XYZ file of N, CA and C in Angstrom:
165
model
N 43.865 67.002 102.147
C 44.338 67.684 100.959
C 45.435 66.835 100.323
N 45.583 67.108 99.001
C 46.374 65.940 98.205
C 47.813 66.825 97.888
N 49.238 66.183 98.130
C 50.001 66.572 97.693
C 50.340 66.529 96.164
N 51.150 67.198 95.945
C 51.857 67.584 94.524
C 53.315 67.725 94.533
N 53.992 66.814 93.243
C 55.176 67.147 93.182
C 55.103 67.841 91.372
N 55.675 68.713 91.611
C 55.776 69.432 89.830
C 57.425 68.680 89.618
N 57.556 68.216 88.857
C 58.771 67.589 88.283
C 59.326 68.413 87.529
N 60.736 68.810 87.384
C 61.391 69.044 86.399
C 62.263 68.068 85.077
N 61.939 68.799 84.169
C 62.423 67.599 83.026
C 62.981 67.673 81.973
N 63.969 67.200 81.514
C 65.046 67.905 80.273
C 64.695 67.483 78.781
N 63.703 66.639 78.601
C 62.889 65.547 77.609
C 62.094 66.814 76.919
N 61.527 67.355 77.465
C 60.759 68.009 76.856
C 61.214 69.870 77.437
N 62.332 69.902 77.233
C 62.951 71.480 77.657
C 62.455 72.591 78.866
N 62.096 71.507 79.945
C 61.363 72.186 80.877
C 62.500 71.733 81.913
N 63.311 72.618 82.537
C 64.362 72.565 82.768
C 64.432 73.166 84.472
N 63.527 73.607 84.533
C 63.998 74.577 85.925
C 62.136 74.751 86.542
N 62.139 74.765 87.481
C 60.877 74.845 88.687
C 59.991 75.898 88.117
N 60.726 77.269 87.864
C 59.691 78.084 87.059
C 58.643 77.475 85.920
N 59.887 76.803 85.081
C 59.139 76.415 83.805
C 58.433 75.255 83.877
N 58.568 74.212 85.203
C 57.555 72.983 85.264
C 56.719 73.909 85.424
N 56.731 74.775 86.676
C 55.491 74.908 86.980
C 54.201 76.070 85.481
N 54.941 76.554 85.091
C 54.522 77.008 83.575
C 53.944 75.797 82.891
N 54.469 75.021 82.510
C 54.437 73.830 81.892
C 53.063 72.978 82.420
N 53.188 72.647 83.550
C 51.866 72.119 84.475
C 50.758 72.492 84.084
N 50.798 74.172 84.808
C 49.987 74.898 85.183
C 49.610 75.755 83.564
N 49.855 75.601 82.711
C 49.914 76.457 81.301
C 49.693 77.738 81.113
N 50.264 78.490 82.552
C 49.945 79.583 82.725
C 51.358 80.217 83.312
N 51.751 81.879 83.028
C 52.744 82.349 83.457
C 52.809 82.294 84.759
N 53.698 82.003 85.324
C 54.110 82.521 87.270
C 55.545 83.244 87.025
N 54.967 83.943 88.401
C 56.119 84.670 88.728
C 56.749 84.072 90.364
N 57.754 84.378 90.875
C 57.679 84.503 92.354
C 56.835 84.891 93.317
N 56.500 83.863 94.302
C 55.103 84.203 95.128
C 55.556 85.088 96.386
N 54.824 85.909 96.330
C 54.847 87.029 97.372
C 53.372 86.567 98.734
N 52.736 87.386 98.406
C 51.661 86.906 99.309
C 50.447 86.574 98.527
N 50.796 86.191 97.849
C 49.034 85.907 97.026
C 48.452 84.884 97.543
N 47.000 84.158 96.909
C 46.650 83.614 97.446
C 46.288 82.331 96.380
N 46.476 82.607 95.823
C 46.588 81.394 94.858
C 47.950 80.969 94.028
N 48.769 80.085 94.824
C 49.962 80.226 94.422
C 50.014 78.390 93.805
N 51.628 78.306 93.183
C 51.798 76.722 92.684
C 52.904 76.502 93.796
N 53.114 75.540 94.584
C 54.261 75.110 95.535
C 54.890 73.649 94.355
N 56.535 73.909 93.846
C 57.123 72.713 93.338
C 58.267 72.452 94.312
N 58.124 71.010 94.238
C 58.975 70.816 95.547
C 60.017 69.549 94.559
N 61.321 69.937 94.751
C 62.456 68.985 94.638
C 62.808 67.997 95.636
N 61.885 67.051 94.899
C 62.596 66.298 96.527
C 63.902 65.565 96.060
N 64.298 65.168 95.647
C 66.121 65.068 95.431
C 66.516 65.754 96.500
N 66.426 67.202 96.147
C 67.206 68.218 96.868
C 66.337 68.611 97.486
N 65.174 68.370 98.506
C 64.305 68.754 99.208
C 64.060 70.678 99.379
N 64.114 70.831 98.176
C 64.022 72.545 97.822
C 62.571 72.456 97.282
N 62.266 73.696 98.113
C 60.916 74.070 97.817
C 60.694 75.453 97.276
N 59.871 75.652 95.918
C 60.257 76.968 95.561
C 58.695 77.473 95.049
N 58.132 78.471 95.473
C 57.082 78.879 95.214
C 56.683 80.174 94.315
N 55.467 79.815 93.742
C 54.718 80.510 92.485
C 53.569 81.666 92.220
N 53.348 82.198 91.691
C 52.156 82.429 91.908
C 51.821 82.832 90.384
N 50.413 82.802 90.207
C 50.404 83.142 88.868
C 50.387 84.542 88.415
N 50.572 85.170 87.078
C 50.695 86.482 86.695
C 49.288 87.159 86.189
C-alpha cells in the first residue's frame, strides 16, 4: 500500500490539516470516529497525525 502525505499550505489559503485534506480530497471531512473510509494527514515536521473522514 502507498503512503500519503496531505501537505499544508499558506500559497493557496489552505492553512490547517482539515482544509488540506478538503482541498485534496474536494470533499467535506469532519473528524474521524470509526468510519471506514477515512483521509489520514500526517505532519511530518511535527510528526502529528490527524484524521478524517468524509461527511
Amino acid at each position: 500500500m502507498n503512503n500519503y502525505t496531505v501537505e499544508t499550505m499558506s500559497g493557496m489559503d489552505v492553512v490547517s490539516p482539515k482544509a488540506a485534506a478538503e482541498w485534496v480530497t474536494g470533499r467535506n471531512v469532519q473528524d474521524r470516529r470509526d468510519e471506514s473510509e477515512w483521509v489520514r494527514v500526517t505532519d511530518d515536521t511535527n510528526r502529528a497525525v490527524y484524521k478524517f473522514a468524509f461527511k
